[in-house]
Short mmCIF file of C-alpha atoms in Angstrom, two decimals:
data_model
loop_
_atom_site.label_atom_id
_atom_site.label_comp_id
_atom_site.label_asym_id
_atom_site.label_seq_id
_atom_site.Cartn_x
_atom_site.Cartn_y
_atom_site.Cartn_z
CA UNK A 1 -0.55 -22.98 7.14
CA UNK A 2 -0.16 -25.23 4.32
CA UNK A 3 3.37 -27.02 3.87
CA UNK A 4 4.94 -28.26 0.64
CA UNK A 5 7.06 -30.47 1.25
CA UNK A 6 10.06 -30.58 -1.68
CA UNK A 7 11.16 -34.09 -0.20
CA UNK A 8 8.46 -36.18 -1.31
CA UNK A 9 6.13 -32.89 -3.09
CA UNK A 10 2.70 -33.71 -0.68
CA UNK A 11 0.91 -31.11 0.20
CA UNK A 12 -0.97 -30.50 3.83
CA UNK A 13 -3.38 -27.49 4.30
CA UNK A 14 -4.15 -25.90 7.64
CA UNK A 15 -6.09 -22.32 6.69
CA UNK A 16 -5.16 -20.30 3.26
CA UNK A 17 -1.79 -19.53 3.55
CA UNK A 18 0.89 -21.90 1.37
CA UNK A 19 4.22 -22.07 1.86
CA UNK A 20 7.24 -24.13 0.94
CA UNK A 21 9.68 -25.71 3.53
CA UNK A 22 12.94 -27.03 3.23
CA UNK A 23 14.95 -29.13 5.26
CA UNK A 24 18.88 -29.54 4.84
CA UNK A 25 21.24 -30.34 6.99
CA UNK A 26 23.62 -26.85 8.37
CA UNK A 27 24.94 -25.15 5.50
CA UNK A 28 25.74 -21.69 6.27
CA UNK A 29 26.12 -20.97 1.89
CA UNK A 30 22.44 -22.48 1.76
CA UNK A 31 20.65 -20.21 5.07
CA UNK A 32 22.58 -16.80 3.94
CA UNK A 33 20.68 -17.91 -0.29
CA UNK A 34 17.32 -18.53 1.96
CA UNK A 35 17.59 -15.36 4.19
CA UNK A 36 17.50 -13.22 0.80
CA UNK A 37 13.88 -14.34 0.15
CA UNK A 38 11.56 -12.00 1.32
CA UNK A 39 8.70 -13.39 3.59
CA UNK A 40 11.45 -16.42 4.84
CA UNK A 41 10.60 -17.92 8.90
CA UNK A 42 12.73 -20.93 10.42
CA UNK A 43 9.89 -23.35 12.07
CA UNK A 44 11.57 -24.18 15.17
CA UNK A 45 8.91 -27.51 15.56
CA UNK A 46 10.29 -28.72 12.46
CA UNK A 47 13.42 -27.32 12.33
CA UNK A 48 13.17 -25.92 8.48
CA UNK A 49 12.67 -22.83 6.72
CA UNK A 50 9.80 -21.90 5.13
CA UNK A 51 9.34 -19.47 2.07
CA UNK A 52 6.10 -18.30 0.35
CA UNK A 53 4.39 -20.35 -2.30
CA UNK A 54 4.82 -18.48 -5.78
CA UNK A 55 6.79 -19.79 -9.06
CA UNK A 56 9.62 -17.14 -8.72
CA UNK A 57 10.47 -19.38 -5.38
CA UNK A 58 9.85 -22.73 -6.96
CA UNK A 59 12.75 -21.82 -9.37
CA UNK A 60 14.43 -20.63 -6.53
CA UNK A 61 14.53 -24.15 -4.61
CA UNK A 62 15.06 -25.88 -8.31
CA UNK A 63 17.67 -23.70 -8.69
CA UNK A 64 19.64 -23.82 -5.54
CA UNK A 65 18.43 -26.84 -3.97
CA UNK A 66 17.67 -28.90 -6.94
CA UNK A 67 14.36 -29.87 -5.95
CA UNK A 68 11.19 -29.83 -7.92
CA UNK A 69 8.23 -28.09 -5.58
CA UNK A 70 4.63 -29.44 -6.60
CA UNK A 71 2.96 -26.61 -8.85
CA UNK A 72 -0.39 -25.56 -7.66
CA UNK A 73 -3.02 -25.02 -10.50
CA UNK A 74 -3.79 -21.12 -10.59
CA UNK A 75 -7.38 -22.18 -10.40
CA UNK A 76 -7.05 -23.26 -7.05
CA UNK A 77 -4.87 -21.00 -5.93
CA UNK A 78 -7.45 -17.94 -6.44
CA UNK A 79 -10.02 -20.19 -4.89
CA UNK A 80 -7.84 -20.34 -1.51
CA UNK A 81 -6.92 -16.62 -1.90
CA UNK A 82 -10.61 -15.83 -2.21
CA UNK A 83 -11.44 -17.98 1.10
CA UNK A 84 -9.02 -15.96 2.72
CA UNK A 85 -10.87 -12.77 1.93
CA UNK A 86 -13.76 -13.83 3.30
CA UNK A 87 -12.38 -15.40 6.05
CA UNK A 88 -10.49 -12.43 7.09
CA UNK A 89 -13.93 -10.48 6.98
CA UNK A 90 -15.96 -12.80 9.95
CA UNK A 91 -16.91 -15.06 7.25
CA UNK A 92 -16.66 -18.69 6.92
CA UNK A 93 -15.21 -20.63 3.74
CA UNK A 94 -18.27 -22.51 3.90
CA UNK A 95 -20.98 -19.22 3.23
CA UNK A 96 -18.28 -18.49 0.47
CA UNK A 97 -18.89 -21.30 -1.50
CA UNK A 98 -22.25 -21.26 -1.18
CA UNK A 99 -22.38 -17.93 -3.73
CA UNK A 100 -20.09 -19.12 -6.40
CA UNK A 101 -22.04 -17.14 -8.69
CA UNK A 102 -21.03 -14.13 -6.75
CA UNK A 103 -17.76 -15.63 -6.92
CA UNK A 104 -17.74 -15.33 -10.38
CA UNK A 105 -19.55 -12.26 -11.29
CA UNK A 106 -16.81 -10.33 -8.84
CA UNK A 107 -14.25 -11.50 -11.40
CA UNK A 108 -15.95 -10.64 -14.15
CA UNK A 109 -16.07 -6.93 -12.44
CA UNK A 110 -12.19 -6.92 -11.76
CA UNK A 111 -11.51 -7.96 -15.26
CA UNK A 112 -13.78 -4.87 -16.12
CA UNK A 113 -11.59 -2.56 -13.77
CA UNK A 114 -8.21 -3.89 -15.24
CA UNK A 115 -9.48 -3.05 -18.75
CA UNK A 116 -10.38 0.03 -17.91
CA UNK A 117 -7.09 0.53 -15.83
CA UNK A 118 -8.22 1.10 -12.51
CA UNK A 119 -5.32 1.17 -10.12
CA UNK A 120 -4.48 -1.65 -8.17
CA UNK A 121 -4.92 -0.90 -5.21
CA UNK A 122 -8.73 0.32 -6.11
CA UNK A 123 -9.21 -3.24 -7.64
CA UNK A 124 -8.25 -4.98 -4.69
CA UNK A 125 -10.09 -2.64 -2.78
CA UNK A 126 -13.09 -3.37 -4.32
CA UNK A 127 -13.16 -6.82 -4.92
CA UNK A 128 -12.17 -7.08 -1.24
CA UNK A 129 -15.46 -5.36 -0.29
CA UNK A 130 -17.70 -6.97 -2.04
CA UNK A 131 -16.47 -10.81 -0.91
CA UNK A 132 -17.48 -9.15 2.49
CA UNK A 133 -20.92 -8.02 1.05
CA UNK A 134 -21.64 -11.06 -0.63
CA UNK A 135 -20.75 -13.10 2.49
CA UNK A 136 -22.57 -11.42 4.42
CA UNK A 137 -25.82 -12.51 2.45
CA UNK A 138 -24.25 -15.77 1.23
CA UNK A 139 -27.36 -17.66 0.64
CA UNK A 140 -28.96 -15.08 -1.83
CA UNK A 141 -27.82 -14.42 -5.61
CA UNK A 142 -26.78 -11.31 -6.37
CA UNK A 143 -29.58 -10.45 -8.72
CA UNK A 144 -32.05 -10.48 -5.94
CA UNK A 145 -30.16 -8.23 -3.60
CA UNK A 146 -32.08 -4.57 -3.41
CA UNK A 147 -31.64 -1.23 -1.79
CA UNK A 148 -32.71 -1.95 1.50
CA UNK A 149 -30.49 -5.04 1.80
CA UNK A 150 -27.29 -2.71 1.11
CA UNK A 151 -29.61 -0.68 4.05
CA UNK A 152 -29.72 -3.84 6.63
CA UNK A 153 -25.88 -4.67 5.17
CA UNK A 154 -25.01 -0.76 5.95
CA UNK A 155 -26.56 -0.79 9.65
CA UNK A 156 -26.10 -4.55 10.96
CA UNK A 157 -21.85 -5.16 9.57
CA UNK A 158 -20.76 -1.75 9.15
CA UNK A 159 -22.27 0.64 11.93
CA UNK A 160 -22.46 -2.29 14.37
CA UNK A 161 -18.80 -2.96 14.26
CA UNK A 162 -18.07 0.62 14.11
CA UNK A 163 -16.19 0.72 10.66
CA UNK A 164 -14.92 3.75 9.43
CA UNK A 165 -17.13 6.18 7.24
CA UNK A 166 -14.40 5.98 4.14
CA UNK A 167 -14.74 1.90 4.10
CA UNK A 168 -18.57 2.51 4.07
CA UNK A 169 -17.90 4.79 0.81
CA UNK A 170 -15.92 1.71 -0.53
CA UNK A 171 -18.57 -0.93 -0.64
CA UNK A 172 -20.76 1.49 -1.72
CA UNK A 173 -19.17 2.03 -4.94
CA UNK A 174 -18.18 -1.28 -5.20
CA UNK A 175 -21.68 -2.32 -5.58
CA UNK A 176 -22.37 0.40 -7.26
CA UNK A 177 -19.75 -0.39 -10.17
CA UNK A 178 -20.44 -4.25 -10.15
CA UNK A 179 -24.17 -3.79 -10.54
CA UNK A 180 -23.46 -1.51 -13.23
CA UNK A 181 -21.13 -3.88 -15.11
CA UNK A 182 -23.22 -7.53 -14.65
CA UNK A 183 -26.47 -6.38 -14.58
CA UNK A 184 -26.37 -3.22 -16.36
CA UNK A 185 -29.15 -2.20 -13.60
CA UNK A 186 -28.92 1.15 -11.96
CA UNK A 187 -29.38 0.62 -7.88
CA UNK A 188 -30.53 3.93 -6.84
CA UNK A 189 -27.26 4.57 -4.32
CA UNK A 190 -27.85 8.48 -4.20
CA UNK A 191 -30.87 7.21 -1.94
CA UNK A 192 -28.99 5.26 -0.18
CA UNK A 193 -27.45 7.63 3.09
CA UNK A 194 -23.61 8.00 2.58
CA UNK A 195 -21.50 9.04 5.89
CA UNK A 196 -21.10 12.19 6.65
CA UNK A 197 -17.42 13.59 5.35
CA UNK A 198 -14.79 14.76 8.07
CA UNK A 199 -12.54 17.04 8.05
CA UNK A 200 -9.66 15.46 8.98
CA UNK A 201 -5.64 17.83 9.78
CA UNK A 202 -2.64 15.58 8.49
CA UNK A 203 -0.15 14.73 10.78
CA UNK A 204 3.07 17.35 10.06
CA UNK A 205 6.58 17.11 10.97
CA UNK A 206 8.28 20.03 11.60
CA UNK A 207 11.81 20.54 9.60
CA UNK A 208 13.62 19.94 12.81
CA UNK A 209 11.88 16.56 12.98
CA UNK A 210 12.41 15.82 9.66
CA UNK A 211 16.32 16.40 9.84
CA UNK A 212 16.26 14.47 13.16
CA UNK A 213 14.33 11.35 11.45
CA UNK A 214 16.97 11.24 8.68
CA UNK A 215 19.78 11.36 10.86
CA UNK A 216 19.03 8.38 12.66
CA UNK A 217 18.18 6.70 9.56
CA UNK A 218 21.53 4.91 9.53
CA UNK A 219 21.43 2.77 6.30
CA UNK A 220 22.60 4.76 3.10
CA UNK A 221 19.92 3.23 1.06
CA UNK A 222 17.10 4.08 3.66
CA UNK A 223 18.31 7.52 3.91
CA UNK A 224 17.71 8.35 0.15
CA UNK A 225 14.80 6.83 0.06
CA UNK A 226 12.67 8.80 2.53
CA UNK A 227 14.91 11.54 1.77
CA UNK A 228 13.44 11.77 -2.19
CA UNK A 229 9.87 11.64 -0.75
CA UNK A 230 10.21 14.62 1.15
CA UNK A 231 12.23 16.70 -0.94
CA UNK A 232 9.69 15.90 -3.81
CA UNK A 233 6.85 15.37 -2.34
CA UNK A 234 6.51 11.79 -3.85
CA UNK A 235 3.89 8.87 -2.60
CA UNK A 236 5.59 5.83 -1.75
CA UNK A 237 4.06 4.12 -4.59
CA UNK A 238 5.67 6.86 -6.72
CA UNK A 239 8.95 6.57 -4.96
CA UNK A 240 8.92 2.58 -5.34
CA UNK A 241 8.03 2.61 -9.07
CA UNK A 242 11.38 5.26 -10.20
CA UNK A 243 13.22 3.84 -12.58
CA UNK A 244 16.85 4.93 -13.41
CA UNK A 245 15.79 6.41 -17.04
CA UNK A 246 13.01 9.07 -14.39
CA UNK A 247 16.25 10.95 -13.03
CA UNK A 248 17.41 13.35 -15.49
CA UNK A 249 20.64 14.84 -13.72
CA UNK A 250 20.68 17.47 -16.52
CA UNK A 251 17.55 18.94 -16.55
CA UNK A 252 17.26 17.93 -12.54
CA UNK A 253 14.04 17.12 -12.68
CA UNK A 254 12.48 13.76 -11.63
CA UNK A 255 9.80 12.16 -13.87
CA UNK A 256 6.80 10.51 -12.16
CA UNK A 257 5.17 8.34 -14.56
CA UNK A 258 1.38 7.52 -14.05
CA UNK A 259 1.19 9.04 -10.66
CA UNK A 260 -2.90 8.72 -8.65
CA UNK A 261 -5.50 9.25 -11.53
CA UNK A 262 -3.01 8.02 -14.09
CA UNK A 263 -1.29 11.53 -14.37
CA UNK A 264 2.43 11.84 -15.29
CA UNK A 265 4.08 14.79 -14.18
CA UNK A 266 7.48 16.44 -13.35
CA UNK A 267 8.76 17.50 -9.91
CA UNK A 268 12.90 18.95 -8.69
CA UNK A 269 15.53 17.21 -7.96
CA UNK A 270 16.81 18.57 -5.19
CA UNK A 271 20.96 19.52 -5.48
CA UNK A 272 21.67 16.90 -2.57
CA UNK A 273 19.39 14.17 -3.32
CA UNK A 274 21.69 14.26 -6.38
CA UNK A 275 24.98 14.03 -4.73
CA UNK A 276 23.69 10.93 -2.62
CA UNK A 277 22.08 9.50 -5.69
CA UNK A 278 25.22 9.61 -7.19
CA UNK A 279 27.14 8.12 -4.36
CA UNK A 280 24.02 5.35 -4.01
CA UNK A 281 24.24 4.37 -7.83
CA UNK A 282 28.28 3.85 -7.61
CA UNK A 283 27.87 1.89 -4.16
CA UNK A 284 24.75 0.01 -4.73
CA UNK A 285 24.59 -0.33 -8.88
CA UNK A 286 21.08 -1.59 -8.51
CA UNK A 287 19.34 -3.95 -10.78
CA UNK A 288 22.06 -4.13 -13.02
CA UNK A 289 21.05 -7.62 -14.56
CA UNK A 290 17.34 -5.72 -15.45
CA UNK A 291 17.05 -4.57 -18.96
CA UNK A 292 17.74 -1.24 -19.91
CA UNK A 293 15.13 1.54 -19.21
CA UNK A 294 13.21 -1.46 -16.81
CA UNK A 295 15.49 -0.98 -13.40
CA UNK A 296 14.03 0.12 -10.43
CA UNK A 297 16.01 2.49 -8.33
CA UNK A 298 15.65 0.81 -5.68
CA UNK A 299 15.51 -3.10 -5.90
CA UNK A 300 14.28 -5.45 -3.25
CA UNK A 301 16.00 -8.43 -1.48
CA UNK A 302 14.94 -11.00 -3.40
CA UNK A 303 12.92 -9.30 -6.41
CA UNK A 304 13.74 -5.82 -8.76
CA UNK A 305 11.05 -3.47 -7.04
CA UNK A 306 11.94 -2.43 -3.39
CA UNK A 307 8.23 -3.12 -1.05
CA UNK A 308 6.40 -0.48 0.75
CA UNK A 309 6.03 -2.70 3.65
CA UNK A 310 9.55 -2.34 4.40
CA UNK A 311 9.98 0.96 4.05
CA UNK A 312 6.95 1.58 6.56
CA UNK A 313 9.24 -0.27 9.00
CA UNK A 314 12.32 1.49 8.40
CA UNK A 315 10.29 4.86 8.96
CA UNK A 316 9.06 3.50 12.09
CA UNK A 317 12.14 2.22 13.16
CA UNK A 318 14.01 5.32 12.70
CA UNK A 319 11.01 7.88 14.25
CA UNK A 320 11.69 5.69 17.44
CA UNK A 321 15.28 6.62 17.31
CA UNK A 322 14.78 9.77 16.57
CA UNK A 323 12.49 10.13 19.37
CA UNK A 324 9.46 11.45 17.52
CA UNK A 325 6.28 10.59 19.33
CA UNK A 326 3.58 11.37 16.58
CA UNK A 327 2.12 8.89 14.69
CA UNK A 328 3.48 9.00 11.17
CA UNK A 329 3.31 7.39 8.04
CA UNK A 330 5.39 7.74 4.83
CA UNK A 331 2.65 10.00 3.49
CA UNK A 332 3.38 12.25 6.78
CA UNK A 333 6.40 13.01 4.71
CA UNK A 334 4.64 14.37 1.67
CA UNK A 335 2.26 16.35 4.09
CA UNK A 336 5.32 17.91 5.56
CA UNK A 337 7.36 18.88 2.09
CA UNK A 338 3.81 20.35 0.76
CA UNK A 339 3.64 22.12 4.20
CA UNK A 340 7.05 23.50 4.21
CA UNK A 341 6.76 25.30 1.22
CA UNK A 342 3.21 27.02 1.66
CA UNK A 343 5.40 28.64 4.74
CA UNK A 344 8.16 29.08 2.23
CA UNK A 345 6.04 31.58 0.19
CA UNK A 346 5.35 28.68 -2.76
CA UNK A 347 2.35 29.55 -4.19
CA UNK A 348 -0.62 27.11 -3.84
CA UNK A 349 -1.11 26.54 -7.44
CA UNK A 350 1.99 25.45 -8.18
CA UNK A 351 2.39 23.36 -4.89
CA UNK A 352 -0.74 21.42 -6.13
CA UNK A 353 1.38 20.78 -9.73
CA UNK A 354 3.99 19.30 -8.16
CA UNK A 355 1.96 17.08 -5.52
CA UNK A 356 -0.01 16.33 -8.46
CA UNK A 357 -3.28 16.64 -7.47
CA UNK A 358 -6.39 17.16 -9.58
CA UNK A 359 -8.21 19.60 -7.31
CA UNK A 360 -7.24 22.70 -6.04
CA UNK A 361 -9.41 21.63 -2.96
CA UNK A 362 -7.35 19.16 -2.16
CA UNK A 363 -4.53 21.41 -2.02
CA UNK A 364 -6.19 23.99 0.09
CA UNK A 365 -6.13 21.35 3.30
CA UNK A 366 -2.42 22.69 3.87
CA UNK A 367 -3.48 26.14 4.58
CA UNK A 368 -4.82 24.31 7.89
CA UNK A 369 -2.28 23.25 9.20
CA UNK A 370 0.83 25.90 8.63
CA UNK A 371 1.89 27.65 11.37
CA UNK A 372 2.98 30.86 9.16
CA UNK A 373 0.21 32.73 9.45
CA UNK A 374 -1.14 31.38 12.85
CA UNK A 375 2.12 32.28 14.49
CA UNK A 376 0.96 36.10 13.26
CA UNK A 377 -2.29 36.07 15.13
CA UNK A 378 -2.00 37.49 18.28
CA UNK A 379 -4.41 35.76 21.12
CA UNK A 380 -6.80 37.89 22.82
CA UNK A 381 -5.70 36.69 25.73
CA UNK A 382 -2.35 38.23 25.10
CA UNK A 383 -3.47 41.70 24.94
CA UNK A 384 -4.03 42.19 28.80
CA UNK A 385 -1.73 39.25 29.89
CA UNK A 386 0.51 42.20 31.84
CA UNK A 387 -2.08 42.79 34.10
CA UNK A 388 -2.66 38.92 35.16
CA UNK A 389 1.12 38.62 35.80
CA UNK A 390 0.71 41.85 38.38
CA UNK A 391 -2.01 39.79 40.06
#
């Protein structure tokens, strides 16, 4: 951990990760300001708190503390963040800077994706996967790495440590995309042996559990918020990037704007969701300093967007009150709403419009796992089941 100290601004590194600590003496006004930064800790050895590195917080600690926090040039802190990477992957900062020309070539790539408006997460997907693949032949420039390296790359860090078959697709493409951009060379990757696909059932709560899971959700603002991604079928990134002006109580519709694949589409607003909205707006008025047609629904601690982080731990948090022993994410949610209506008698076609998907195929995976028509098939077992209880 690296320390900043706002005292006397010198700076002490121990790994990748930067923070800023402050030391005052008790002053309840200053902890409860602190305790609204997200990612705060109290250091018990040196009795101060410590906050993430990042300019919104320098201005924080100027503004509240009147303290000037050293500002670390960009430069070096993508250099650190990039260590980190590769460190996280079994790879030492050392083998990293020994292919700064990898280094840079994998930023010329993501510069490529954000033009051509790649989502995010796919960016840092990528970019994450090949710091592992360039790592992992750190000595070597990228212009003399062939097919049966990504082969020896393939068998001796991704089979070996048993790594699933969709990260394996990942670098794959990732090299695939960064030869293309670079290089503009053509690596023959449909030779190259791609994991078999499974077939995988999602996870599916039934509507008692659902009901169960939002009654022990306690906090009004948690409620609504799980309760709009199953009643709309909504991904959390979808859910997290609402905006007041994508609720249209008139036409009670909500309006998802550049959903997965860059689509924008409409889904319901459910009649209650609407009452508790209501009740949620007039209670919690959320980012009412943000700009007009820019406020989230629902805002963070400490910044305008609420994080998906925390809602994964108030949906774990209230499954274990609720008593629900399956393993469930967020997403289990949208499973469960696309579920519920198959059994409903919503057609599949327009169950795929509102989950937005692209493919039908996709779709089709909830035909698995309803229980409609399953609970109609009689077991063979069943038709001479008198006789077994006669003995």
């Amino acid at each position: 951990m690296a320390f900043i100290s706002t005292a006397s601004t010198w700076i002490e590194r121990e790994g990748f990760s930067l923070r800023i600590a402050l030391q005052f003496p008790y002053d309840i006004e200053k902890i409860n300001l602190i305790r609204c930064v997200r990612g705060r800790a109290w250091d018990k050895d040196t009795c101060c708190w410590t906050i993430p590195y990042c300019e919104e917080n320098r201005k924080f600690v100027k503004a509240n503390f009147n303290l000037d926090v050293e500002q670390i040039p960009i430069a070096e802190l993508q250099q650190l963040q990039a260590a980190y990477r590769i460190e996280r992957n079994g790879k030492t900062v050392k083998e990293l800077a020994e292919n700064k020309l990898a280094l840079r070539l994998i930023a010329g790539m993501k510069s490529y994706m954000e033009s051509q408006r790649y989502s995010e997460n796919t960016i840092r997907t990528y970019e994450d996967a090949l710091h592992t693949f360039f790592g992992f032949f750190s000595e070597r420039p990228p212009e003399s790495i062939t097919l049966q390296d990504i082969h020896q790359f393939n068998r001796e860090y991704i089979i070996e440590r048993k790594l699933s078959s969709t990260y394996q697709n990942q670098v794959i493409n990732a090299i695939k995309i960064f030869y293309q951009v670079n290089e503009n060379r053509e690596l023959k990757l449909s030779e190259l042996q791609r994991p078999r696909r499974g077939f995988y059932l999602p996870e599916i709560l039934s509507k008692e559990e659902v009901m169960a899971l939002l009654k022990a959700t306690r906090n009004e603002k948690h409620f609504l918020m799980l309760s709009i991604i199953y009643s709309a079928g909504l991904r959390c990134g979808e859910l997290l990037n609402l905006k007041l002006r994508d609720v249209d109580v008139y036409r009670k519709i909500i309006f998802i704007r550049g959903g997965k694949g860059k689509r924008d589409r409409m889904v319901p607003l459910s009649g209650f969701i609407e009452e508790r909205l209501t009740t949620y707006l007039k209670n919690y008025q959320p980012n009412n300093q943000e700009p007009e047609g820019s406020q989230f629904v629902f805002e963070g601690q400490a910044e305008p967007q609420y994080s998906s982080r925390s809602l994964q731990k108030v949906l774990k948090e209230s499954a274990r009150r609720a008593g629900i022993q399956k393993v469930i994410t967020l997403h289990t949610l949208r499973h469960s709403y696309a579920t519920h209506l198959l059994e409903g008698g919503t057609n599949l076609r327009y169950i795929q419009e509102l989950l937005g998907h692209a493919s039908a195929k996709t779709t089709q995976i909830y035909t698995h796992v309803s229980s409609h028509a399953l609970r109609n098939i009689a077991s063979p077992l069943d038709s001479f089941a008198d006789n077994l209880r006669k003995g």
